[in-house]
Short mmCIF file of C-alpha atoms in Angstrom, two decimals:
data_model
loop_
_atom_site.label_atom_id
_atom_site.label_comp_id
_atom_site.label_asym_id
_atom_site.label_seq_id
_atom_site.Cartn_x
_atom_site.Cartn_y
_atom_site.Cartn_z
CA UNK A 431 42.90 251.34 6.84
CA UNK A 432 42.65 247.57 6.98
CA UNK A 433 45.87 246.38 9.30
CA UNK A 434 48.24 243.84 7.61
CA UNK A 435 47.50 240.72 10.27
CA UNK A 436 50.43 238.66 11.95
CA UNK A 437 49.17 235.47 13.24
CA UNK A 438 51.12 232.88 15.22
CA UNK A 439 51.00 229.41 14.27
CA UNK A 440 50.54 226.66 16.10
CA UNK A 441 51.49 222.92 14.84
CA UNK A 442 49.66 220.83 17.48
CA UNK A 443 50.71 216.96 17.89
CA UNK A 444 48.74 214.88 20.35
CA UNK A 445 48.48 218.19 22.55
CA UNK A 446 52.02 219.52 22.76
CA UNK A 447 52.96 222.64 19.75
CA UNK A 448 55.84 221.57 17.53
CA UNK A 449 58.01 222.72 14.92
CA UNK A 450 59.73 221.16 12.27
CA UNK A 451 61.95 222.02 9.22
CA UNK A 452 60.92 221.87 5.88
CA UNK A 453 57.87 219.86 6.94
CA UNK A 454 60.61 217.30 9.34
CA UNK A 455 62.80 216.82 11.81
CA UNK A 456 60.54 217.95 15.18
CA UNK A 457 60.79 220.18 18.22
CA UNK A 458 59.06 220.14 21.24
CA UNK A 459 57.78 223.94 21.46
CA UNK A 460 55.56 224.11 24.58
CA UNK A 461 52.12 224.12 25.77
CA UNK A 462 49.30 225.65 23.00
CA UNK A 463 47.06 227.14 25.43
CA UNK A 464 50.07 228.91 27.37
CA UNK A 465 51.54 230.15 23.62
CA UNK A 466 48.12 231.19 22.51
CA UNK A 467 47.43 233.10 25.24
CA UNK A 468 50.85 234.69 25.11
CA UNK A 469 51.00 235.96 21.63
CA UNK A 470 47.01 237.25 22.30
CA UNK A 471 48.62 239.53 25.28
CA UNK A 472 51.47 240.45 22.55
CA UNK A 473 49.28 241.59 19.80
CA UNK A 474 48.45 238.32 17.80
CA UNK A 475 45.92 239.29 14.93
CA UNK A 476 44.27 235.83 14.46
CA UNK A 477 45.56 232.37 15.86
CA UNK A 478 46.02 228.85 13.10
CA UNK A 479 46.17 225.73 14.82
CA UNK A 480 47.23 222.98 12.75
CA UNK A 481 47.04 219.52 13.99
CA UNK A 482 49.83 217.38 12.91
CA UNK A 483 49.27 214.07 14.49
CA UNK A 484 47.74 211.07 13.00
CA UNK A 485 45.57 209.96 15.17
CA UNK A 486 41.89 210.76 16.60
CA UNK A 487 42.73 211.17 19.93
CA UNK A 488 45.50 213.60 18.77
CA UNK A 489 42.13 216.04 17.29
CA UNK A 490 40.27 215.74 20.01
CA UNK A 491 43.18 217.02 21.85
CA UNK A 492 43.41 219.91 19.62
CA UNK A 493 40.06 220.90 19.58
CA UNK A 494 39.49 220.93 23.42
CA UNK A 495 42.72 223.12 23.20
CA UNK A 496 40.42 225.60 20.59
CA UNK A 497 37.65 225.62 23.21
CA UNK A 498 40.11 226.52 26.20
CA UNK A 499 41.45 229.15 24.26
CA UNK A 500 37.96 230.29 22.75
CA UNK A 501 36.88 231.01 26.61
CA UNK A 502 39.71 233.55 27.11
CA UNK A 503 41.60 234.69 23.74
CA UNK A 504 39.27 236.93 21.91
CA UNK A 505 40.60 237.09 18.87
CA UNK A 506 39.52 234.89 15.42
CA UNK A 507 40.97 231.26 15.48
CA UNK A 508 41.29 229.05 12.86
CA UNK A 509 41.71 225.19 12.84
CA UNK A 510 43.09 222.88 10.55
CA UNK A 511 45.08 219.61 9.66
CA UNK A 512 43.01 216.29 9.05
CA UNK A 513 39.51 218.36 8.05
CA UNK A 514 38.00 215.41 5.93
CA UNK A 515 33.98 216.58 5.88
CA UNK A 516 31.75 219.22 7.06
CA UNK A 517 30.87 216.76 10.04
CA UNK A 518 34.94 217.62 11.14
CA UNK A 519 34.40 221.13 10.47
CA UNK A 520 31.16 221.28 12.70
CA UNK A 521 32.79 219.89 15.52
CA UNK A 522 35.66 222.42 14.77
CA UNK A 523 33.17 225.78 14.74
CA UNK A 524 31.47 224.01 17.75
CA UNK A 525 34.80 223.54 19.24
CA UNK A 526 34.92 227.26 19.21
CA UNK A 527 37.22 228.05 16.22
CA UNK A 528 36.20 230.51 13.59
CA UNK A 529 37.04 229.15 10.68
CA UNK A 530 38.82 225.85 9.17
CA UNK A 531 41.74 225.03 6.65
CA UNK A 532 41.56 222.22 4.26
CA UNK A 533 44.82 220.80 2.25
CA UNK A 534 45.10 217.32 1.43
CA UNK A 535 41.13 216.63 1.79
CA UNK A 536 40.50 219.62 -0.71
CA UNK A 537 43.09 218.39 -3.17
CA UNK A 538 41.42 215.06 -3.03
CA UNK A 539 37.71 216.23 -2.78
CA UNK A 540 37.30 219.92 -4.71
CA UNK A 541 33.77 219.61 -4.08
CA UNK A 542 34.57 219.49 0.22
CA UNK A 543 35.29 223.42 -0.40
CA UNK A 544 31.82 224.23 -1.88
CA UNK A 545 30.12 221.94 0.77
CA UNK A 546 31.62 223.69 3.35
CA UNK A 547 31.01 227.41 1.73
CA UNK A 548 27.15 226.44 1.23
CA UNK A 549 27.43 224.92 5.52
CA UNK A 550 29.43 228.32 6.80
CA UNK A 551 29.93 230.38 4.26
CA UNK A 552 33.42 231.74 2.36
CA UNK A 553 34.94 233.22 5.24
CA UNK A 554 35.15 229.99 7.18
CA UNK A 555 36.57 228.15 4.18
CA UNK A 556 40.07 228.64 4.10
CA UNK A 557 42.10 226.50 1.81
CA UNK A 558 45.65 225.55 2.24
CA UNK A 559 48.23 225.38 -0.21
CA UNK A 560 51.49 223.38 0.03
CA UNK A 561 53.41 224.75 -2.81
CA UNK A 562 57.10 223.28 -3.72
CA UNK A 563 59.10 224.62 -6.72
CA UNK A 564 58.66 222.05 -9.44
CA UNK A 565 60.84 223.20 -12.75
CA UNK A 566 59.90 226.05 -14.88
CA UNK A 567 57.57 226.73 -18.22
CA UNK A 568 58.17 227.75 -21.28
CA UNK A 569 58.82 231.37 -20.75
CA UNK A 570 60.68 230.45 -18.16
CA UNK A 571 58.53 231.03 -15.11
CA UNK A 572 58.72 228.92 -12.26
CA UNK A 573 56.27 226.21 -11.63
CA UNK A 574 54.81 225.36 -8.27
CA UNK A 575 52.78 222.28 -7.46
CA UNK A 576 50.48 221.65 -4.99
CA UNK A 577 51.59 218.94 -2.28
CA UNK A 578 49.39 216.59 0.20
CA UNK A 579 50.18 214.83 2.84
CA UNK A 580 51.53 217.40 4.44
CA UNK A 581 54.24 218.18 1.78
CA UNK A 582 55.38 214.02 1.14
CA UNK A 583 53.03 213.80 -1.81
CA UNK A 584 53.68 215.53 -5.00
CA UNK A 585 49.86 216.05 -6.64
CA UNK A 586 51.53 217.54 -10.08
CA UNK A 587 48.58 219.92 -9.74
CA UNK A 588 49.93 223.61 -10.54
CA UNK A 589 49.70 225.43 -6.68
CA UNK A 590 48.19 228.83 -8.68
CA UNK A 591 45.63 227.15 -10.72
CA UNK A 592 44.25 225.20 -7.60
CA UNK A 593 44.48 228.37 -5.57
CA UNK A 594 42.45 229.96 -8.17
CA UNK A 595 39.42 226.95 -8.55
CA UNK A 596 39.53 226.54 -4.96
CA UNK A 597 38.13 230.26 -4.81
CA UNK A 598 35.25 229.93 -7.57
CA UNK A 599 34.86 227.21 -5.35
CA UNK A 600 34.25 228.89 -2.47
CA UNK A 601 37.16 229.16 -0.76
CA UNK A 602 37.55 232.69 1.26
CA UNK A 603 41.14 232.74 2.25
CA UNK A 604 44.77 231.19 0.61
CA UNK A 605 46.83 230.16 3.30
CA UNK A 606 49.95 229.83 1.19
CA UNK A 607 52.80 227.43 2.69
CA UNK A 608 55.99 227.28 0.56
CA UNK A 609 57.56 223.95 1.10
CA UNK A 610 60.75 225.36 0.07
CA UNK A 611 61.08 227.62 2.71
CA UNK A 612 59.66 225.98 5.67
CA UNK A 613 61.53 226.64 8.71
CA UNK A 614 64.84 227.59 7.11
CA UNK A 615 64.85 231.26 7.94
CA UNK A 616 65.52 231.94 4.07
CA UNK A 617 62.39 234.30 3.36
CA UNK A 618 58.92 233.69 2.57
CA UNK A 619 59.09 232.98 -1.42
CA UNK A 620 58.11 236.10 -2.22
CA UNK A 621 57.66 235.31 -6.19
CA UNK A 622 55.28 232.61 -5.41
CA UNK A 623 53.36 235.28 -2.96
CA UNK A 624 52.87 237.89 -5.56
CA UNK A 625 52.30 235.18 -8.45
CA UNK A 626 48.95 233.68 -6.47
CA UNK A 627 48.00 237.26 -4.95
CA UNK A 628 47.74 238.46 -8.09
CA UNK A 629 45.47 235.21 -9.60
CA UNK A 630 43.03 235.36 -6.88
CA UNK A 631 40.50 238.35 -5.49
CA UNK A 632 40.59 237.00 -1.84
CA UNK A 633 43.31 237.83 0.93
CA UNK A 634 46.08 235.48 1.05
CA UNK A 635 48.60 234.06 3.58
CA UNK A 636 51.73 233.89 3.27
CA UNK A 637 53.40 231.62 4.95
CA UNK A 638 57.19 229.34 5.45
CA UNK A 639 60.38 230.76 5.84
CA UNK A 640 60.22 233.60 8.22
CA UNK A 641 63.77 233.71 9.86
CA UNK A 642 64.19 237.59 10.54
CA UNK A 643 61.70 241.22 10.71
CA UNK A 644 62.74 242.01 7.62
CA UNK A 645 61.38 238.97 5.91
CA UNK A 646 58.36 239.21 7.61
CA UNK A 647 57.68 243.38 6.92
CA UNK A 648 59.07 242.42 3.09
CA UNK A 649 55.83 239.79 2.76
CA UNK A 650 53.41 242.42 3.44
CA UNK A 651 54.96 245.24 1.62
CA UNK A 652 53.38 246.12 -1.58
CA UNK A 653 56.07 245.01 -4.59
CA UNK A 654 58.50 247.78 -6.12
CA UNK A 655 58.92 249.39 -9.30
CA UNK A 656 61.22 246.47 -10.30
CA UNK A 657 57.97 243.64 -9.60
CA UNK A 658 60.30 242.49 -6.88
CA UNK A 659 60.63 244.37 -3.25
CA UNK A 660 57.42 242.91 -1.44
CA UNK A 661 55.39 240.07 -1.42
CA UNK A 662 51.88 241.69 -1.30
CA UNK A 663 50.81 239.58 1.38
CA UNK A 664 47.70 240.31 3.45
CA UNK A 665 48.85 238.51 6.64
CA UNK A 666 52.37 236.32 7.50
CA UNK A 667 52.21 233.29 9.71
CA UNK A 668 54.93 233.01 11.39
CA UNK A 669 55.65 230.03 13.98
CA UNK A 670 59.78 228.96 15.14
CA UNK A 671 60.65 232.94 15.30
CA UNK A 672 58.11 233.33 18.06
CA UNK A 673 57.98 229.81 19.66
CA UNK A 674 61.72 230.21 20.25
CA UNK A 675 61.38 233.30 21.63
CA UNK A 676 63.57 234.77 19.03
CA UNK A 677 61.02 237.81 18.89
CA UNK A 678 57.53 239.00 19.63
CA UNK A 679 54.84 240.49 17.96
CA UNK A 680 54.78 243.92 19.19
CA UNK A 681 58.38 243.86 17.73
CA UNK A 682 57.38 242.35 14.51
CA UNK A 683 54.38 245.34 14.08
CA UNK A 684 57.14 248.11 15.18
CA UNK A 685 59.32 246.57 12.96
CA UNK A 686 57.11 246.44 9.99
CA UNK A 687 54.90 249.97 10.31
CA UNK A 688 58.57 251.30 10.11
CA UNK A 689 58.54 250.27 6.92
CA UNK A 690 55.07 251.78 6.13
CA UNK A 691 52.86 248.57 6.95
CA UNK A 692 49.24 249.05 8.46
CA UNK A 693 49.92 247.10 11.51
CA UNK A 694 47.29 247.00 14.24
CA UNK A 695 47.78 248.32 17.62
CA UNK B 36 20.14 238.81 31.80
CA UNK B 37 20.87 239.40 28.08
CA UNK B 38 19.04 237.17 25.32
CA UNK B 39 20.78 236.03 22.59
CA UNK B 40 18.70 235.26 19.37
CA UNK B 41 20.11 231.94 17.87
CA UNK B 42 18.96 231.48 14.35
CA UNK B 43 20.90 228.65 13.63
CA UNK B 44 24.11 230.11 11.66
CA UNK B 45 27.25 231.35 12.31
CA UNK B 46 29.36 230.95 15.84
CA UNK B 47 27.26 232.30 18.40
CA UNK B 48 29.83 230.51 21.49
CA UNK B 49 32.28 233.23 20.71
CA UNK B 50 29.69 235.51 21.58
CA UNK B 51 28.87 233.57 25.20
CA UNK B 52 32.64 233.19 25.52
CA UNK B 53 32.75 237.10 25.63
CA UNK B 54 30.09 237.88 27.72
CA UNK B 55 31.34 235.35 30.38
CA UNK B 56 34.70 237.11 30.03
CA UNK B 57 32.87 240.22 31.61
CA UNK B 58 30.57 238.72 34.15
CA UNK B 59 27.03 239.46 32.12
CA UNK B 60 24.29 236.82 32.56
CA UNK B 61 22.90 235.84 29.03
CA UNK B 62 21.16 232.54 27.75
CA UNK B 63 19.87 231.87 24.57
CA UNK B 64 16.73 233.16 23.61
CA UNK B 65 13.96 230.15 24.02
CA UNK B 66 12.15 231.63 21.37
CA UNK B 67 10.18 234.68 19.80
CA UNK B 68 8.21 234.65 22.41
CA UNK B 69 10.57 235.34 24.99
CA UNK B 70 11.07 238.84 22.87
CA UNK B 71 7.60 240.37 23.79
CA UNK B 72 7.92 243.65 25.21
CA UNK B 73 6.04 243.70 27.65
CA UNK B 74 6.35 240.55 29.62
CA UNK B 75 10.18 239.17 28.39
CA UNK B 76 12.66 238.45 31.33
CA UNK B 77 15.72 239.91 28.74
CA UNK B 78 16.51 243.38 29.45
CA UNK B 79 18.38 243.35 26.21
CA UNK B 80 18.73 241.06 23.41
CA UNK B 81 21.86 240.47 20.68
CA UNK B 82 21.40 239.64 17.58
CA UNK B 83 24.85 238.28 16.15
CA UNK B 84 25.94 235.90 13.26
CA UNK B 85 26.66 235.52 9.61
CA UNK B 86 24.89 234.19 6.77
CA UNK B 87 23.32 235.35 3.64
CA UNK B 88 20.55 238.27 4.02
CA UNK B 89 18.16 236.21 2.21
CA UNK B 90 19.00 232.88 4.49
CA UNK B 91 18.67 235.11 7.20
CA UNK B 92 15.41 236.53 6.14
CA UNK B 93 13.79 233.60 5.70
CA UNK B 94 15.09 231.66 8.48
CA UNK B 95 13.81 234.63 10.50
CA UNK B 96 9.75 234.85 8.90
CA UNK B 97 9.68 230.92 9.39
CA UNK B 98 10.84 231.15 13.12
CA UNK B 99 8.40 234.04 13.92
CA UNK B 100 11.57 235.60 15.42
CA UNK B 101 11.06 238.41 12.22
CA UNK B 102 8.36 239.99 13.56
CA UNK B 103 9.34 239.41 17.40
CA UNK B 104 12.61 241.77 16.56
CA UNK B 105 11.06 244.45 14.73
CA UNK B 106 8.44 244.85 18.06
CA UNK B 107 10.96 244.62 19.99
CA UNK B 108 13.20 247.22 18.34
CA UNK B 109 9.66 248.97 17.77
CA UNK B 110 9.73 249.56 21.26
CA UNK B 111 13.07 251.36 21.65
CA UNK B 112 13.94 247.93 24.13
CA UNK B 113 17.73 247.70 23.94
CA UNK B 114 19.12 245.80 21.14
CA UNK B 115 22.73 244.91 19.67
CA UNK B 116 23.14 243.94 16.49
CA UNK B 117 26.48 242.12 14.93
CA UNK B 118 27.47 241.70 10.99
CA UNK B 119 24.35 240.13 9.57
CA UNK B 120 22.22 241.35 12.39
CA UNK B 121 23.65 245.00 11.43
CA UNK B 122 22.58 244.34 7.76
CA UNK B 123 19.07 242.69 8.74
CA UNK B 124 17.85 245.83 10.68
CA UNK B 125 17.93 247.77 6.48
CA UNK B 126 15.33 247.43 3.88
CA UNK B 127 17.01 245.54 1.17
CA UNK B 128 20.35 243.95 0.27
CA UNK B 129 22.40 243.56 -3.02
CA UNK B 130 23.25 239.78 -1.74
CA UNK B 131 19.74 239.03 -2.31
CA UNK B 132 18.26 240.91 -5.78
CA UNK B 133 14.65 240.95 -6.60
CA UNK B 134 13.82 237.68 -8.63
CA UNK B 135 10.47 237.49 -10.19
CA UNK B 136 9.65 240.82 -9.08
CA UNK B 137 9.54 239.71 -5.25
CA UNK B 138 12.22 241.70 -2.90
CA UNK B 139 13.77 240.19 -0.34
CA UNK B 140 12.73 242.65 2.67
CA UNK B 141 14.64 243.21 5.65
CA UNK B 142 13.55 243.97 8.87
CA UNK B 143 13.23 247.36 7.62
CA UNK B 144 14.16 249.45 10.70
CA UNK B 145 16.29 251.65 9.47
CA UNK B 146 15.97 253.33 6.02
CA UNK B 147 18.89 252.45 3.53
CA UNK B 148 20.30 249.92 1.36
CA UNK B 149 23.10 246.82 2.00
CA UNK B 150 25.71 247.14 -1.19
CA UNK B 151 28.53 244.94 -2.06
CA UNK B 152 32.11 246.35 -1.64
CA UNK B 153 33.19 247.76 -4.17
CA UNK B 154 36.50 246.10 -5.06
CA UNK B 155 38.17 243.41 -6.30
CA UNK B 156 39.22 241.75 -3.01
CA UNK B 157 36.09 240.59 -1.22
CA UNK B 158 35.53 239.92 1.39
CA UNK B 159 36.93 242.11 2.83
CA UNK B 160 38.87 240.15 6.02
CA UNK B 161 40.22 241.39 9.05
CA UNK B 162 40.98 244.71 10.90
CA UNK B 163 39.77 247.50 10.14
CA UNK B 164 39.80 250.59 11.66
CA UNK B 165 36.39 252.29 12.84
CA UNK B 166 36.15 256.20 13.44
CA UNK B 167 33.53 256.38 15.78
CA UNK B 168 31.03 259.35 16.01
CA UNK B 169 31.90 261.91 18.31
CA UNK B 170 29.19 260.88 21.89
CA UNK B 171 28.81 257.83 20.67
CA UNK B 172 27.72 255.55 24.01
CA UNK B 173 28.72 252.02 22.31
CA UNK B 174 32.42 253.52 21.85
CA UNK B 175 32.63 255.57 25.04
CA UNK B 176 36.53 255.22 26.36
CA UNK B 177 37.51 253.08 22.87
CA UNK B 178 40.09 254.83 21.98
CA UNK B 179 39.70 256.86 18.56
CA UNK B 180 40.11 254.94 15.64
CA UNK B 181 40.54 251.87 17.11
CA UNK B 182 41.20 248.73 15.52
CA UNK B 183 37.67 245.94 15.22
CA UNK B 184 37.49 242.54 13.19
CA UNK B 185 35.79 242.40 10.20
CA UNK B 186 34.50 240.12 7.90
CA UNK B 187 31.81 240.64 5.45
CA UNK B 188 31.52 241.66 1.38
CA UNK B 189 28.40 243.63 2.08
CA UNK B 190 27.88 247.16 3.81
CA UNK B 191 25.09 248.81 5.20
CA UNK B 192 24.20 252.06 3.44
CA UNK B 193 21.67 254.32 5.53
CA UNK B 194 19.63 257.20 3.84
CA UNK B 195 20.04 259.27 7.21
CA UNK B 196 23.55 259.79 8.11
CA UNK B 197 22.14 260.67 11.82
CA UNK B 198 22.18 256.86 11.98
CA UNK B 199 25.49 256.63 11.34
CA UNK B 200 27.82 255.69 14.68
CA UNK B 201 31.34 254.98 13.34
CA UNK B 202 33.00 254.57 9.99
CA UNK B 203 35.49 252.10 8.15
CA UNK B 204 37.09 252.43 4.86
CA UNK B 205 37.50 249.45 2.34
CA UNK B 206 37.34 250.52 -0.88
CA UNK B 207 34.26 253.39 0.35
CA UNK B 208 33.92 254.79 3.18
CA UNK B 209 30.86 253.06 4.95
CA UNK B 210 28.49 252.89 7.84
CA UNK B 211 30.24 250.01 10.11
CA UNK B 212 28.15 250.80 13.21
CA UNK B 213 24.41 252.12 13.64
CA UNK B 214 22.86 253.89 17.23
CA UNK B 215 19.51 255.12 17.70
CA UNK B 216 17.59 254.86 21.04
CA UNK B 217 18.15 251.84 22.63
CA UNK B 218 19.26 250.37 19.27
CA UNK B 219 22.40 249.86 17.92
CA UNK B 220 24.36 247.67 15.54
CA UNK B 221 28.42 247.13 14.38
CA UNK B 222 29.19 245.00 11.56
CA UNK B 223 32.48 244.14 12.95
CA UNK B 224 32.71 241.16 14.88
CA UNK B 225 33.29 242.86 18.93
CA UNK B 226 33.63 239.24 20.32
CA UNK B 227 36.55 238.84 17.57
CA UNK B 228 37.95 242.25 18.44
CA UNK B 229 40.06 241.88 21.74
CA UNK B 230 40.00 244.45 24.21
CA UNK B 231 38.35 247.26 22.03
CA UNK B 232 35.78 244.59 21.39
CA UNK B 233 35.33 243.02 24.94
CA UNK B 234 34.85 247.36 25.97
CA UNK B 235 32.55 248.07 23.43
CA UNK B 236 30.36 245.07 24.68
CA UNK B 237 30.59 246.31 28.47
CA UNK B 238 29.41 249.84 27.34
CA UNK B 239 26.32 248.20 25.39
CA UNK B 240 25.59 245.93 28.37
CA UNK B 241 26.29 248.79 31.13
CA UNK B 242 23.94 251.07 30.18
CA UNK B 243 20.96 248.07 30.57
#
């Protein structure tokens, strides 16, 4: 059976991890290379680094942090957060991660997502989505859009439909943010899991709003008779839970194989 | 001192990383040359990376490092495989159909076919786990059914299941790993794979 992955993530800025809420309002949350190789001895599936700062120097910071890692954590790592070309993703492989995320340089660019598919291939391409709820249609259904800018630009491009052209684009992997719930501890949005799970045939992310086990075991569980138990997720990120050592992993896989996940071990 | 072959795709430091982990001397291989039996200072070589098979192929004929491998595996020298150097080693791959009536070969060593998955959710991405054949010397002391990381939307079909060294299911239930002789191949990723990965590269390297 393929395991359900939990993977830690890290929002790097200029070398120290953060964590905000709802995209703001920052906390110091310790040293990368000590968290990374903490929630590696605790189970991790994968490892996302995100770099949040602005600035070059704040990159190069974070990818020497990837290469430190790569020498001792043996486990896939991923790297994103100001990815512009397939020149930043080089350096990022070279760096030692395994695969990138694109968001706002995808949204801006498509055609960066085949580039980098025809460079690495499908599975190194994963794209990021920064859904927010944005009204309903006709029938009804809720609407998400697709954000830049790390959620302070509203595109008014529908989050599913880019999810699903950034795959015939290339794109091997939806890591699926939900501005909404970022950092509040509400939930992942669970609707907006199973509605992009269900548009596209790769594995998808789900990410924002883990605030207890339940939440988390509830994103990866398949949905219920009623459409409306699990999200259907492939992997959760989670990030604040662990950095404020609120729980671990090991408790998060006990926690969700009791409720009939495939968790690895 | 381990060779590895670098064939210019994929991340091949994650596979230096993991060897440094365990204290085994490897470089990269210079070039085919440094693959003749008879007179190369490797004692094994790895073969790891991903790509498309018919990339691969041709990337492989134009460096000479083709026909370097399949002497080299021709000569029962020890050899290790990973994901697209698993699905080199077969004759023929559904990533890369006949066109014009030309087949893209592969290295041919082992009889069998590479097939896509399948399934609607490909690739198939992350951990998986691998039933491993019952003596097998790659997963001596793994424990059973461990987990490995894949990724990869092809699998290796061989017409002998003798060559067959551990299983996976996505979708089928497939050949992830190959041993025979000196030669053997995983399609999971054992530098990606944590400790179950780290041991199943010790046992390949040990018994050099």
């Amino acid at each position: 059976m393929l395991a359900k992955r939990i993977i830690p993530c890290l929002d790097v800025d200029d070398g120290r991890v953060v964590k905000g809420v709802q995209f703001k309002g920052i906390q110091d949350a310790g040293d990368p290379v000590d968290l990374a190789r903490r929630y590696n001895d605790q189970g991790a599936d994968e490892l996302t680094f995100l770099d949040i700062g602005a600035s070059y120097k704040s990159r190069a910071t974070l990818l020497d942090v990837v290469g430190r890692v790569a020498r001792e954590v043996f486990i896939p790592l991923c790297v994103g957060g100001g990815i512009r070309t397939v020149e930043d993703m080089r350096d990022a492989m070279n760096a030692g991660a395994d695969k990138v995320s694109v968001c706002t340089s995808a949204l801006r660019n498509p055609g960066l997502i085949a580039e980098m598919a025809r460079a690495y291939g499908s599975q190194c391409v994963v794209l990021s989505v920064d859904a927010k709820r944005c009204g309903a249609d006709a029938a009804g259904r809720p609407v998400w859009h697709a954000f830049a800018k790390g959620g302070r630009e509203d595109t008014g491009i529908d989050a599913v439909k880019w999810a699903v052209q950034a795959v015939e684009l290339g794109a091997g992997e939806i890591l699926l943010n939900s501005i909404d719930a970022d950092g509040t501890g509400a939930g992942y949005d669970l609707e907006l899991t199973r509605t992009v799970i269900e548009a596209v045939p790769v594995p998808v992310i789900a990410s924002g709003g883990a605030g207890s086990l339940e939440q988390i075991a509830r994103a990866l569980m398949p949905p219920g008779p009623e459409g409306n138990s699990g999200g259907d997720a492939d992997a959760a990120l989670v990030a604040s839970m662990l950095h404020f050592g609120r729980t671990t992993i090991a408790e998060i896989k006990t926690y969700a194989e009791s409720k009939g996940v495939t968790v690895r071990w | 001192m381990i060779g590895v072959v670098d064939y210019g795709a994929g991340n091949l430091g994650s596979v230096m990383n993991a060897l440094a982990r365990l204290g085994i001397g490897a470089r990269f291989a210079a070039g085919p040359e440094e693959l003749n039996p008879g007179s190369s200072p490797f004692d094994g070589i790895i073969f790891p990376g991903d790509g498309h098979f018919a990339t691969a192929m041709n990337s492989l004929e134009q460096s000479g490092y083709g026909r370097a491998l399949t002497e080299w595996i021709g000569a029962d020298k020890p050899f290790l495989g990973i994901c697209i150097g698993l699905q080199l080693l077969f004759e023929r791959s559904e990533e890369a159909p006949p066109s014009d009536g030309r087949e893209v070969r592969g290295l041919s060593v082992i009889p069998g076919s590479v097939r896509r998955f399948p399934g609607r959710k490909v690739p198939q991405i992350g951990w998986n786990q691998t039933k491993a054949r019952k003596g097998s010397r790659l997963f001596a002391g793994i424990p059973e059914d461990a987990f490995f990381y894949y990724i990869h939307s092809y699998y290796a079909d061989p017409v002998s299941p003798d060559d067959t060294a551990a299983e996976a299911d996505y979708y089928v239930t497939y050949c992830s790993a190959v041993e025979r002789g000196a030669l053997a191949a995983v399609q999971f990723h054992p530098e990606k794979s944590g400790t179950a990965g780290l041991m199943l590269l010790e046992n390949w390297a040990g018994g050099l």
